Amino acid sequence: MGVSECEDLFPSGFSDQPWLMQLHGGSETQEFMDPYNRCIVERNIPQFTGKLCLGFYKNWLLLADKLTKETFFLHRTLDPKLKVCLPSLRSVSFNYLGGCVISSSPASKKCVVSFVGRRRDFILYCRPKLNVRWTKVSLSIHDSENPDDQHRFTGQVVRFKGKIYILHGSLVAFRVVVINEDSLLNGDCSWTIIQMPNRIDGWYHLVVSGNDMFSVLVATSNLRRGLPATCTVHRLETSDQTWEHVESIGGCVFFLGGIQNSALTATQAGTQRDCIYVVNQNYGFLHGEGVYKICMQDQTVSLCLSLKKPIPTEWICKLCWLMPTRVNRSSKGKCKTLSFTHSIGSYKSDGTHVHKKEEKHNIDISRPWADLPVELVQLLFSRLNLVDCLRLSSICKAWNSVSSHIQDAMAYPWLMYSTNDSCSWRFFDPIHGKEYFIDTTWLGFGKNLTFHYSKDGWVLASKENKYLFLINPLTREFISLPAPDFDINRSTAMSLSSSLANSDCIVFVVFFNDLQVLEISTWSHGEDEWNKLSFNNEFGYCMPCNPVFTSGELYCYKFNGELSVYNPTKKTLQTFEIKAPIEMVVGGDRIIQCHFMESRGDMITVFRERAKDRLRIFKLDRPQLAWREVFGVEDVTIFLNHKTSLAVPCPEKRCRDLIYFSGFADEHLKSNASYYELYLG
């Protein structure tokens, strides 16, 4: 089979970036998962039908027939001539077979393949070119000071500087068993033990990167039912066999959670530096199976890919990370610094080769971009996202004059956040999984800000409970609001009526005074002070989320389900007594997060109960004054956050009926991490 024919069998771009592959061992189709573009592609590759992937070494895949257990290496070109057979694994139960390490190329006589047990302490090894059967070495590894020691091989193993490192764990602690490969082959299977740092709820991963070996503890939160929360990385000091905590992984990228863990440089991976992709494969007893990305710099966690099908429980059916065979220098998934000056970006396009017999034509390839018809440029703007529109407008003056059409770009909400010690704000694009930075040194006080609400690109923020202002991070516009005559930290909710570009824009601040009095402070363009009105709050209920302004009125949802509607023109407040769709519990273990938004004239509430980790959606039945549960909002994508929640028309077909939501923002968790997760509607 030729190289081009082979590439046609695999998904497009298979050789240029990391992919996840799963061979089920029985299905005629195989799944290939792209964590960058968030897609799952099915292919029918005859050479993989009925096979399991047990490991890999560079361009070689270690495969086994699930029924016959015949084992062999196959080159990624699928060339039958590049096939190296191994002894059959008939005598081994796949239920107890863990990961493997491969010393060198399978084409070499020096190649050694070593499997470790899973829930059983043994090593299985052979030399593909020399041995006709596997050699099994059973080990008796226990803590002499603890006769009830329950440590067993977990199945994780790496090879580092001629030694085999095997993760050995129990429910409460982990350690690493180190075996010299040469001594193993010579029949002297002695070992040493390296203790791991104390374990918290989570999973350990071992990975080799260049001349270093790392342990990565991906911590999970019980409150989030096993989903990744943070990660802690240690580097092995080989001189004294101890672990040193590190804050960076040397600009590399780790790919964890498959049958083998891998590491690449950021250039090789085609993504940002110091980030970790991990498969959260919970074997059916927890929710949240998928591929997550963890940024080391600020512990930001984002879901890259949701696994739609349940994963088999056997180790050998785990997903397999396949590394690129070509260096990919594209910008997929990279962190980018947004510059809104006219700096020209780099663009790649496919040229067209024109050829006629005996005729020669000189094609002027230096024709300026400005000659492109304006109508076509406008069409381009309407097909691009915001960032690409900004770049497009910087190509030439003629295209910059069309920049007024940027409002036609495919805009959708981004998650904005900052860290207290940083002079830059971060923007996370949940649709494409990209992160951007905006420098805030121009602001003079970009640190230690509190964000309260956002509307049409404007952010309502405060500092030190003294100053309240509006910022447009993209245009660098800044509006200072009058000194507040209320406690900003105690203000229950804030909202904006529209973009600050509108002269009739109103800023709303809602405050409950002793729960019996509802105070609404407003500010409009040209005013030097806040206008405050007080209303009776008969039932004493406050608001679990920010209000929503629509159709000229401000809607406030309260804990008991009722709606208070404020008309800024008439300066009146009307309250509708409506039974709450879900009882909101203040305090205690049953914490429910409520989100309130408007969609095409409908009022929508979304509830998430943290203990059950599920969402429920309700729509207001206006004639009956009742909340009705619905199981999706047609052709709408919902973005949830404890500050601002939005329901917008689907920006892309693949986002139809999806809900993106940020993590719980409980202050007592003391976490700077902000992350998005994906739920199918």
XYZ file of C-alpha atoms in Angstrom, residues 7 56 78 98 118 167 173 282 294 311 373 411 456 472 478 508 580:
17
model
C -3.112 8.629 4.314
C 3.370 2.195 20.149
C 0.137 -0.104 6.939
C -1.442 -3.373 31.775
C -2.722 -4.698 36.214
C 3.252 2.698 39.225
C -1.161 5.843 48.452
C -13.712 6.811 34.489
C -5.008 21.841 31.910
C -15.471 3.215 27.358
C -13.733 43.300 -4.814
C -19.414 36.487 17.411
C -22.107 43.689 24.102
C -14.343 47.644 26.718
C -13.056 53.338 29.707
C -28.498 48.901 37.228
C -40.065 28.209 42.141
